[in-house]
């Protein structure tokens, strides 16, 4: 039986421990995106010897307890040779309802093979794999610095679509990073993705500040709103593919509410709703550092210094102070993953969720 997301409902009332983890499995990457927000990520990043090992994951994961969802990020997650084993270790220890993998899709056969091995073991979780497409053809290749990358990403999508029949728990998607360079040319890409054979939900992430390109995240809120309204309109008119997992309609309603809040954040440049970073969400890097969120430069500590015990790390004074500061509204962002928990675990947003739910 699938791991139920509903077992986490008490976190709506008491946000005492993280239920979502983003694990940056590596800084290594086979693409050269100018807009990458992760410092040092790329083909020249340090190798495996500096990365959090499988044994370290096996020691750390049980201290996190049961998780609602787990996101594998990087770098390119699929360049890590032991991604399947890492996934199994988290699956066995944390019983997540959802495991999410973001990929640039540059290694089609390897990604499909690893995905199949992850799916074979992690049968009771939804395995969501999102392939990045930021433009059509040459535009995608230029933005990611990968000649031929668009065709390889499409091949990855096709191979993954071929697995859907054998694995009901596989969820394929496409994600587009909204950048200053592509923001006014999204209509053609939205149409292209909607018609992709094999389907999958199309999501849009707003670019973050990048150490390589200071201006990539200069987004026109009107361009974002246009894309958000098109995605919502396609959903309501049943023109776009939907999620396959139980609770798909609720997740789609949350997507719509989320995009509205992100637009308002872009316009107002301040936080629109409370953020549960550090309370419901945590980030673990490939070097064992723990952060409340991906935007933060302030490490809560390195789990290697706490005997691989995340609970012990979170009880330390520095981590407690950092988590209190976040509750004080000191920052704002458009980080989509955190909006998910900030919406689903905030009862004040349930009327808005219910309205969107009924419109879908
Ligand atoms: S609002 Fe954004 S930047 Fe601030 S703590 Fe939350 S996720 Fe991090």
mmCIF file of C-alpha atoms and ligand atoms in Angstrom:
data_model
loop_
_atom_site.group_PDB
_atom_site.id
_atom_site.type_symbol
_atom_site.label_atom_id
_atom_site.label_comp_id
_atom_site.label_asym_id
_atom_site.label_seq_id
_atom_site.Cartn_x
_atom_site.Cartn_y
_atom_site.Cartn_z
ATOM 1 C CA UNK A 1 0.000 0.000 0.000
ATOM 2 C CA UNK A 2 1.278 3.506 -0.854
ATOM 3 C CA UNK A 3 2.768 5.572 1.958
ATOM 4 C CA UNK A 4 -0.063 7.918 2.847
ATOM 5 C CA UNK A 5 0.535 11.691 2.888
ATOM 6 C CA UNK A 6 -2.369 12.016 5.331
ATOM 7 C CA UNK A 7 -0.315 10.560 8.187
ATOM 8 C CA UNK A 8 1.392 13.966 8.364
ATOM 9 C CA UNK A 9 -1.791 15.951 9.042
ATOM 10 C CA UNK A 10 -0.814 16.678 12.703
ATOM 11 C CA UNK A 11 1.904 18.964 11.265
ATOM 12 C CA UNK A 12 -0.900 21.352 10.263
ATOM 13 C CA UNK A 13 -1.296 22.065 13.981
ATOM 14 C CA UNK A 14 2.163 21.430 15.430
ATOM 15 C CA UNK A 15 5.159 22.127 13.216
ATOM 16 C CA UNK A 16 7.701 20.482 15.480
ATOM 17 C CA UNK A 17 9.870 18.517 13.060
ATOM 18 C CA UNK A 18 10.759 18.534 9.352
ATOM 19 C CA UNK A 19 8.594 16.442 7.049
ATOM 20 C CA UNK A 20 10.296 17.531 3.823
ATOM 21 C CA UNK A 21 13.964 17.228 2.936
ATOM 22 C CA UNK A 22 15.837 18.514 -0.092
ATOM 23 C CA UNK A 23 19.065 16.568 -0.526
ATOM 24 C CA UNK A 24 21.694 18.114 -2.802
ATOM 25 C CA UNK A 25 23.312 14.833 -3.766
ATOM 26 C CA UNK A 26 26.200 16.388 -5.698
ATOM 27 C CA UNK A 27 27.591 19.657 -7.014
ATOM 28 C CA UNK A 28 28.798 17.840 -10.138
ATOM 29 C CA UNK A 29 26.828 18.586 -13.294
ATOM 30 C CA UNK A 30 27.124 17.897 -17.009
ATOM 31 C CA UNK A 31 25.389 21.156 -18.038
ATOM 32 C CA UNK A 32 26.659 24.746 -18.000
ATOM 33 C CA UNK A 33 23.570 26.791 -17.165
ATOM 34 C CA UNK A 34 24.489 30.440 -16.683
ATOM 35 C CA UNK A 35 21.522 30.788 -14.309
ATOM 36 C CA UNK A 36 22.508 27.977 -11.891
ATOM 37 C CA UNK A 37 22.001 29.206 -8.304
ATOM 38 C CA UNK A 38 24.126 26.529 -6.590
ATOM 39 C CA UNK A 39 27.631 27.963 -6.063
ATOM 40 C CA UNK A 40 30.369 25.871 -7.644
ATOM 41 C CA UNK A 41 28.025 23.441 -9.388
ATOM 42 C CA UNK A 42 29.069 22.347 -12.861
ATOM 43 C CA UNK A 43 31.476 20.124 -14.790
ATOM 44 C CA UNK A 44 34.446 21.349 -12.712
ATOM 45 C CA UNK A 45 32.875 20.661 -9.301
ATOM 46 C CA UNK A 46 34.739 18.476 -6.802
ATOM 47 C CA UNK A 47 34.203 14.724 -7.158
ATOM 48 C CA UNK A 48 32.763 11.891 -5.144
ATOM 49 C CA UNK A 49 35.452 11.855 -2.472
ATOM 50 C CA UNK A 50 34.032 15.037 -0.882
ATOM 51 C CA UNK A 51 30.391 13.966 -1.124
ATOM 52 C CA UNK A 52 28.160 12.673 1.640
ATOM 53 C CA UNK A 53 28.502 8.914 1.226
ATOM 54 C CA UNK A 54 25.894 6.182 1.122
ATOM 55 C CA UNK A 55 27.043 5.031 4.552
ATOM 56 C CA UNK A 56 26.581 8.581 5.880
ATOM 57 C CA UNK A 57 23.073 8.706 4.415
ATOM 58 C CA UNK A 58 22.272 5.359 6.072
ATOM 59 C CA UNK A 59 23.303 6.822 9.426
ATOM 60 C CA UNK A 60 21.521 10.178 8.963
ATOM 61 C CA UNK A 61 18.195 9.204 7.384
ATOM 62 C CA UNK A 62 16.691 7.350 10.399
ATOM 63 C CA UNK A 63 17.188 10.463 12.562
ATOM 64 C CA UNK A 64 14.811 12.405 10.289
ATOM 65 C CA UNK A 65 11.826 10.175 11.054
ATOM 66 C CA UNK A 66 8.928 9.771 8.679
ATOM 67 C CA UNK A 67 8.917 12.199 5.714
ATOM 68 C CA UNK A 68 6.114 13.484 3.535
ATOM 69 C CA UNK A 69 8.451 14.095 0.641
ATOM 70 C CA UNK A 70 12.042 14.071 -0.366
ATOM 71 C CA UNK A 71 13.582 16.056 -3.230
ATOM 72 C CA UNK A 72 16.890 15.041 -4.852
ATOM 73 C CA UNK A 73 18.690 18.049 -6.262
ATOM 74 C CA UNK A 74 22.153 19.161 -7.290
ATOM 75 C CA UNK A 75 24.154 19.474 -9.547
ATOM 76 C CA UNK A 76 22.696 16.764 -11.719
ATOM 77 C CA UNK A 77 21.432 14.002 -9.408
ATOM 78 C CA UNK A 78 21.794 11.267 -12.023
ATOM 79 C CA UNK A 79 25.568 11.736 -12.381
ATOM 80 C CA UNK A 80 25.875 10.125 -8.946
ATOM 81 C CA UNK A 81 26.548 6.444 -9.513
ATOM 82 C CA UNK A 82 24.894 5.415 -6.229
ATOM 83 C CA UNK A 83 21.672 7.425 -6.644
ATOM 84 C CA UNK A 84 19.627 4.202 -6.650
ATOM 85 C CA UNK A 85 21.158 3.046 -3.364
ATOM 86 C CA UNK A 86 20.763 6.509 -1.813
ATOM 87 C CA UNK A 87 17.097 6.473 -2.809
ATOM 88 C CA UNK A 88 16.590 3.029 -1.297
ATOM 89 C CA UNK A 89 18.238 4.110 1.960
ATOM 90 C CA UNK A 90 15.869 7.086 2.350
ATOM 91 C CA UNK A 91 12.869 5.054 1.216
ATOM 92 C CA UNK A 92 13.502 2.323 3.799
ATOM 93 C CA UNK A 93 14.199 4.769 6.641
ATOM 94 C CA UNK A 94 11.686 7.562 5.992
ATOM 95 C CA UNK A 95 8.766 6.035 4.019
ATOM 96 C CA UNK A 96 8.168 9.235 1.990
ATOM 97 C CA UNK A 97 4.876 9.624 0.119
ATOM 98 C CA UNK A 98 6.778 11.295 -2.727
ATOM 99 C CA UNK A 99 10.358 11.224 -4.008
ATOM 100 C CA UNK A 100 11.178 13.951 -6.522
ATOM 101 C CA UNK A 101 14.118 14.020 -8.940
ATOM 102 C CA UNK A 102 14.946 17.094 -11.016
ATOM 103 C CA UNK A 103 17.099 16.310 -14.036
ATOM 104 C CA UNK A 104 18.541 18.103 -17.045
ATOM 105 C CA UNK A 105 17.839 14.901 -19.004
ATOM 106 C CA UNK A 106 21.264 14.783 -20.656
ATOM 107 C CA UNK A 107 21.836 11.074 -19.885
ATOM 108 C CA UNK A 108 18.698 9.399 -21.293
ATOM 109 C CA UNK A 109 19.606 5.697 -20.997
ATOM 110 C CA UNK A 110 21.286 6.070 -17.617
ATOM 111 C CA UNK A 111 18.347 8.059 -16.205
ATOM 112 C CA UNK A 112 15.764 5.559 -17.488
ATOM 113 C CA UNK A 113 17.782 2.612 -16.121
ATOM 114 C CA UNK A 114 18.238 4.224 -12.696
ATOM 115 C CA UNK A 115 14.586 5.301 -12.610
ATOM 116 C CA UNK A 116 13.467 1.737 -13.274
ATOM 117 C CA UNK A 117 15.676 0.391 -10.476
ATOM 118 C CA UNK A 118 14.407 3.062 -8.059
ATOM 119 C CA UNK A 119 10.805 2.272 -9.030
ATOM 120 C CA UNK A 120 11.379 -1.469 -8.570
ATOM 121 C CA UNK A 121 12.399 -0.947 -4.938
ATOM 122 C CA UNK A 122 10.371 2.119 -3.914
ATOM 123 C CA UNK A 123 6.976 0.693 -4.793
ATOM 124 C CA UNK A 124 4.965 2.449 -2.110
ATOM 125 C CA UNK A 125 6.017 5.994 -2.923
ATOM 126 C CA UNK A 126 5.247 8.240 -5.878
ATOM 127 C CA UNK A 127 8.480 8.664 -7.843
ATOM 128 C CA UNK A 128 8.296 11.999 -9.668
ATOM 129 C CA UNK A 129 10.940 12.825 -12.281
ATOM 130 C CA UNK A 130 10.990 16.301 -13.750
ATOM 131 C CA UNK A 131 12.891 16.922 -16.959
ATOM 132 C CA UNK A 132 14.056 20.498 -17.557
ATOM 133 C CA UNK A 133 13.057 22.300 -20.763
ATOM 134 C CA UNK A 134 13.685 26.035 -20.851
ATOM 135 C CA UNK A 135 13.097 26.702 -24.525
ATOM 136 C CA UNK A 136 12.535 24.909 -27.801
ATOM 137 C CA UNK A 137 15.519 23.464 -29.668
ATOM 138 C CA UNK A 138 18.490 25.793 -29.950
ATOM 139 C CA UNK A 139 17.183 28.209 -27.306
ATOM 140 C CA UNK A 140 17.205 25.443 -24.674
ATOM 141 C CA UNK A 141 20.707 24.363 -25.722
ATOM 142 C CA UNK A 142 22.022 27.922 -25.533
ATOM 143 C CA UNK A 143 20.497 28.645 -22.103
ATOM 144 C CA UNK A 144 21.972 25.438 -20.667
ATOM 145 C CA UNK A 145 25.270 25.524 -22.553
ATOM 146 C CA UNK A 146 24.624 22.032 -23.921
ATOM 147 C CA UNK A 147 24.577 21.593 -27.722
ATOM 148 C CA UNK A 148 22.162 18.739 -28.492
ATOM 149 C CA UNK A 149 20.748 18.902 -24.972
ATOM 150 C CA UNK A 150 17.173 19.582 -26.084
ATOM 151 C CA UNK A 151 17.024 16.380 -28.132
ATOM 152 C CA UNK A 152 18.567 14.382 -25.302
ATOM 153 C CA UNK A 153 16.079 15.805 -22.791
ATOM 154 C CA UNK A 154 13.234 14.815 -25.115
ATOM 155 C CA UNK A 155 14.671 11.308 -25.415
ATOM 156 C CA UNK A 156 14.804 11.068 -21.619
ATOM 157 C CA UNK A 157 11.162 12.126 -21.451
ATOM 158 C CA UNK A 158 10.231 9.501 -24.068
ATOM 159 C CA UNK A 159 12.102 6.704 -22.259
ATOM 160 C CA UNK A 160 10.490 7.652 -18.946
ATOM 161 C CA UNK A 161 7.055 7.792 -20.596
ATOM 162 C CA UNK A 162 7.707 4.222 -21.737
ATOM 163 C CA UNK A 163 8.023 3.146 -18.090
ATOM 164 C CA UNK A 164 4.657 4.558 -17.036
ATOM 165 C CA UNK A 165 2.717 1.488 -18.125
ATOM 166 C CA UNK A 166 4.806 -0.807 -15.909
ATOM 167 C CA UNK A 167 4.995 1.546 -12.921
ATOM 168 C CA UNK A 168 1.773 3.189 -11.765
ATOM 169 C CA UNK A 169 3.755 5.125 -9.150
ATOM 170 C CA UNK A 170 5.846 6.973 -11.760
ATOM 171 C CA UNK A 171 4.966 10.623 -12.281
ATOM 172 C CA UNK A 172 6.735 12.387 -15.154
ATOM 173 C CA UNK A 173 6.831 16.142 -15.458
ATOM 174 C CA UNK A 174 8.549 18.975 -17.258
ATOM 175 C CA UNK A 175 9.942 21.989 -15.458
ATOM 176 C CA UNK A 176 10.853 25.300 -17.035
ATOM 177 C CA UNK A 177 13.047 27.868 -15.336
ATOM 178 C CA UNK A 178 11.596 31.302 -16.015
ATOM 179 C CA UNK A 179 14.483 33.571 -16.919
ATOM 180 C CA UNK A 180 14.946 37.087 -18.134
ATOM 181 C CA UNK A 181 15.957 35.546 -21.491
ATOM 182 C CA UNK A 182 12.929 33.282 -22.043
ATOM 183 C CA UNK A 183 10.147 35.038 -20.129
ATOM 184 C CA UNK A 184 8.508 36.624 -23.170
ATOM 185 C CA UNK A 185 8.649 33.493 -25.351
ATOM 186 C CA UNK A 186 6.902 30.990 -23.135
ATOM 187 C CA UNK A 187 3.664 30.522 -25.104
ATOM 188 C CA UNK A 188 5.267 28.296 -27.737
ATOM 189 C CA UNK A 189 6.996 26.219 -25.047
ATOM 190 C CA UNK A 190 3.747 25.817 -23.075
ATOM 191 C CA UNK A 191 2.025 24.542 -26.242
ATOM 192 C CA UNK A 192 4.937 22.237 -27.061
ATOM 193 C CA UNK A 193 5.023 20.623 -23.600
ATOM 194 C CA UNK A 194 1.231 20.231 -23.448
ATOM 195 C CA UNK A 195 1.382 18.154 -26.633
ATOM 196 C CA UNK A 196 4.380 16.021 -25.645
ATOM 197 C CA UNK A 197 3.568 12.318 -26.058
ATOM 198 C CA UNK A 198 3.535 10.683 -22.633
ATOM 199 C CA UNK A 199 2.223 13.808 -20.966
ATOM 200 C CA UNK A 200 3.239 15.008 -17.554
ATOM 201 C CA UNK A 201 2.452 18.177 -15.637
ATOM 202 C CA UNK A 202 4.332 21.312 -16.694
ATOM 203 C CA UNK A 203 5.642 23.463 -13.855
ATOM 204 C CA UNK A 204 7.486 26.761 -13.909
ATOM 205 C CA UNK A 205 10.210 27.836 -11.493
ATOM 206 C CA UNK A 206 11.273 31.435 -11.180
ATOM 207 C CA UNK A 207 15.060 31.795 -11.580
ATOM 208 C CA UNK A 208 16.988 32.587 -8.413
ATOM 209 C CA UNK A 209 19.940 34.891 -7.975
ATOM 210 C CA UNK A 210 22.900 33.203 -9.658
ATOM 211 C CA UNK A 211 26.579 33.679 -8.860
ATOM 212 C CA UNK A 212 27.270 33.461 -12.626
ATOM 213 C CA UNK A 213 24.592 35.817 -13.979
ATOM 214 C CA UNK A 214 23.342 38.579 -11.713
ATOM 215 C CA UNK A 215 20.468 39.478 -14.052
ATOM 216 C CA UNK A 216 18.976 36.078 -14.968
ATOM 217 C CA UNK A 217 16.299 36.502 -12.280
ATOM 218 C CA UNK A 218 15.108 39.928 -13.474
ATOM 219 C CA UNK A 219 11.607 38.644 -14.097
ATOM 220 C CA UNK A 220 8.672 40.733 -15.267
ATOM 221 C CA UNK A 221 5.787 39.732 -12.936
ATOM 222 C CA UNK A 222 3.380 40.195 -15.860
ATOM 223 C CA UNK A 223 5.222 37.498 -17.834
ATOM 224 C CA UNK A 224 4.963 35.131 -14.878
ATOM 225 C CA UNK A 225 1.262 35.899 -14.430
ATOM 226 C CA UNK A 226 0.634 35.261 -18.117
ATOM 227 C CA UNK A 227 2.257 31.821 -17.908
ATOM 228 C CA UNK A 228 0.457 31.035 -14.630
ATOM 229 C CA UNK A 229 -2.933 31.954 -16.083
ATOM 230 C CA UNK A 230 -2.294 29.858 -19.178
ATOM 231 C CA UNK A 231 -1.387 26.812 -17.056
ATOM 232 C CA UNK A 232 -4.480 27.275 -14.870
ATOM 233 C CA UNK A 233 -6.717 27.820 -17.915
ATOM 234 C CA UNK A 234 -5.426 24.653 -19.616
ATOM 235 C CA UNK A 235 -6.058 22.690 -16.428
ATOM 236 C CA UNK A 236 -9.619 23.967 -15.970
ATOM 237 C CA UNK A 237 -10.414 23.303 -19.632
ATOM 238 C CA UNK A 238 -8.888 19.812 -19.225
ATOM 239 C CA UNK A 239 -6.443 20.519 -22.060
ATOM 240 C CA UNK A 240 -3.373 19.753 -19.946
ATOM 241 C CA UNK A 241 -2.181 16.460 -18.432
ATOM 242 C CA UNK A 242 -2.835 16.040 -14.700
ATOM 243 C CA UNK A 243 -1.057 14.214 -11.891
ATOM 244 C CA UNK A 244 -1.715 10.477 -11.566
ATOM 245 C CA UNK A 245 -1.413 10.059 -7.788
ATOM 246 C CA UNK A 246 -4.253 10.078 -5.228
ATOM 247 C CA UNK A 247 -4.978 13.660 -4.211
ATOM 248 C CA UNK A 248 -4.071 14.928 -7.705
ATOM 249 C CA UNK A 249 -6.889 17.488 -7.768
ATOM 250 C CA UNK A 250 -5.817 18.962 -4.413
ATOM 251 C CA UNK A 251 -2.221 19.218 -5.660
ATOM 252 C CA UNK A 252 -3.402 20.935 -8.845
ATOM 253 C CA UNK A 253 -5.445 23.418 -6.762
ATOM 254 C CA UNK A 254 -2.365 24.086 -4.635
ATOM 255 C CA UNK A 255 -0.320 24.738 -7.822
ATOM 256 C CA UNK A 256 -2.813 27.427 -8.863
ATOM 257 C CA UNK A 257 -2.857 29.104 -5.424
ATOM 258 C CA UNK A 258 0.940 28.883 -5.292
ATOM 259 C CA UNK A 259 1.449 30.639 -8.615
ATOM 260 C CA UNK A 260 -0.869 33.461 -7.542
ATOM 261 C CA UNK A 261 1.111 33.930 -4.316
ATOM 262 C CA UNK A 262 4.418 33.819 -6.197
ATOM 263 C CA UNK A 263 3.189 36.500 -8.569
ATOM 264 C CA UNK A 264 2.158 38.665 -5.608
ATOM 265 C CA UNK A 265 5.591 38.099 -4.022
ATOM 266 C CA UNK A 266 7.309 39.207 -7.248
ATOM 267 C CA UNK A 267 5.209 42.372 -7.311
ATOM 268 C CA UNK A 268 5.365 43.265 -3.601
ATOM 269 C CA UNK A 269 8.919 41.980 -2.996
ATOM 270 C CA UNK A 270 7.939 40.747 0.433
ATOM 271 C CA UNK A 271 6.645 37.545 1.977
ATOM 272 C CA UNK A 272 2.921 36.900 1.457
ATOM 273 C CA UNK A 273 2.424 33.987 3.856
ATOM 274 C CA UNK A 274 4.352 32.510 6.811
ATOM 275 C CA UNK A 275 7.331 30.346 5.900
ATOM 276 C CA UNK A 276 7.918 27.006 7.644
ATOM 277 C CA UNK A 277 11.565 26.673 6.525
ATOM 278 C CA UNK A 278 13.549 24.929 9.243
ATOM 279 C CA UNK A 279 10.359 23.765 10.929
ATOM 280 C CA UNK A 280 8.767 21.630 8.183
ATOM 281 C CA UNK A 281 11.511 21.825 5.532
ATOM 282 C CA UNK A 282 15.238 21.212 5.632
ATOM 283 C CA UNK A 283 18.102 21.141 3.159
ATOM 284 C CA UNK A 284 21.018 18.700 3.405
ATOM 285 C CA UNK A 285 23.985 19.385 1.141
ATOM 286 C CA UNK A 286 26.444 16.939 -0.386
ATOM 287 C CA UNK A 287 28.917 18.046 2.284
ATOM 288 C CA UNK A 288 26.587 17.361 5.213
ATOM 289 C CA UNK A 289 25.652 20.989 5.895
ATOM 290 C CA UNK A 290 22.064 21.530 7.007
ATOM 291 C CA UNK A 291 20.172 24.680 6.007
ATOM 292 C CA UNK A 292 16.637 25.837 6.697
ATOM 293 C CA UNK A 293 16.234 26.612 3.000
ATOM 294 C CA UNK A 294 18.150 26.762 -0.288
ATOM 295 C CA UNK A 295 18.314 30.564 -0.223
ATOM 296 C CA UNK A 296 19.989 30.757 3.154
ATOM 297 C CA UNK A 297 23.744 31.198 3.550
ATOM 298 C CA UNK A 298 23.569 30.446 7.276
ATOM 299 C CA UNK A 299 24.230 26.768 7.962
ATOM 300 C CA UNK A 300 22.372 25.325 10.947
ATOM 301 C CA UNK A 301 25.362 23.018 11.413
ATOM 302 C CA UNK A 302 27.081 20.076 9.779
ATOM 303 C CA UNK A 303 25.442 16.753 10.558
ATOM 304 C CA UNK A 304 28.905 15.134 10.601
ATOM 305 C CA UNK A 305 29.626 17.194 13.757
ATOM 306 C CA UNK A 306 26.484 15.895 15.454
ATOM 307 C CA UNK A 307 27.054 12.154 15.075
ATOM 308 C CA UNK A 308 24.808 12.127 11.959
ATOM 309 C CA UNK A 309 21.837 12.986 14.171
ATOM 310 C CA UNK A 310 19.622 15.686 12.603
ATOM 311 C CA UNK A 311 17.422 15.938 15.706
ATOM 312 C CA UNK A 312 20.480 16.669 17.853
ATOM 313 C CA UNK A 313 21.645 19.288 15.359
ATOM 314 C CA UNK A 314 18.241 20.998 15.385
ATOM 315 C CA UNK A 315 18.242 21.170 19.201
ATOM 316 C CA UNK A 316 21.539 23.116 19.250
ATOM 317 C CA UNK A 317 21.266 26.850 20.137
ATOM 318 C CA UNK A 318 22.495 28.089 16.718
ATOM 319 C CA UNK A 319 19.868 26.085 14.865
ATOM 320 C CA UNK A 320 17.121 27.187 17.249
ATOM 321 C CA UNK A 321 18.048 30.856 16.785
ATOM 322 C CA UNK A 322 18.131 30.567 12.982
ATOM 323 C CA UNK A 323 14.722 28.928 12.912
ATOM 324 C CA UNK A 324 13.258 31.638 15.163
ATOM 325 C CA UNK A 325 14.643 34.360 12.857
ATOM 326 C CA UNK A 326 12.807 32.851 9.863
ATOM 327 C CA UNK A 327 9.514 33.013 11.717
ATOM 328 C CA UNK A 328 10.127 36.769 12.088
ATOM 329 C CA UNK A 329 9.506 37.410 8.385
ATOM 330 C CA UNK A 330 13.033 38.662 7.691
ATOM 331 C CA UNK A 331 13.188 37.361 4.117
ATOM 332 C CA UNK A 332 11.092 36.542 1.084
ATOM 333 C CA UNK A 333 11.491 34.352 -1.989
ATOM 334 C CA UNK A 334 9.621 32.485 -4.704
ATOM 335 C CA UNK A 335 10.989 29.011 -3.954
ATOM 336 C CA UNK A 336 8.258 26.730 -5.279
ATOM 337 C CA UNK A 337 9.036 23.649 -3.161
ATOM 338 C CA UNK A 338 8.649 25.579 0.056
ATOM 339 C CA UNK A 339 5.423 27.203 -1.122
ATOM 340 C CA UNK A 340 3.969 23.687 -1.277
ATOM 341 C CA UNK A 341 4.290 23.086 2.465
ATOM 342 C CA UNK A 342 3.642 26.742 3.296
ATOM 343 C CA UNK A 343 0.247 26.388 1.587
ATOM 344 C CA UNK A 344 -0.781 22.831 2.439
ATOM 345 C CA UNK A 345 0.072 23.205 6.141
ATOM 346 C CA UNK A 346 -1.486 26.651 6.622
ATOM 347 C CA UNK A 347 -5.210 26.400 7.470
ATOM 348 C CA UNK A 348 -5.704 30.082 6.628
ATOM 349 C CA UNK A 349 -5.225 29.152 2.964
ATOM 350 C CA UNK A 350 -7.772 26.340 2.935
ATOM 351 C CA UNK A 351 -10.656 28.555 1.698
ATOM 352 C CA UNK A 352 -8.521 29.623 -1.318
ATOM 353 C CA UNK A 353 -7.542 25.982 -1.899
ATOM 354 C CA UNK A 354 -11.176 24.893 -1.727
ATOM 355 C CA UNK A 355 -12.217 27.558 -4.269
ATOM 356 C CA UNK A 356 -9.577 26.411 -6.763
ATOM 357 C CA UNK A 357 -10.374 22.763 -6.094
ATOM 358 C CA UNK A 358 -13.985 23.340 -7.077
ATOM 359 C CA UNK A 359 -12.975 25.160 -10.288
ATOM 360 C CA UNK A 360 -10.879 22.235 -11.563
HETATM 361 S S1 LIG B 1 10.843 32.887 2.744
HETATM 362 FE FE1 LIG B 1 12.191 31.855 1.264
HETATM 363 S S2 LIG B 1 14.216 32.673 1.758
HETATM 364 FE FE2 LIG B 1 12.932 33.049 3.547
HETATM 365 S S3 LIG B 1 13.223 31.247 4.880
HETATM 366 FE FE3 LIG B 1 11.422 30.886 3.612
HETATM 367 S S4 LIG B 1 12.185 29.679 1.881
HETATM 368 FE FE4 LIG B 1 13.959 30.694 2.830
#
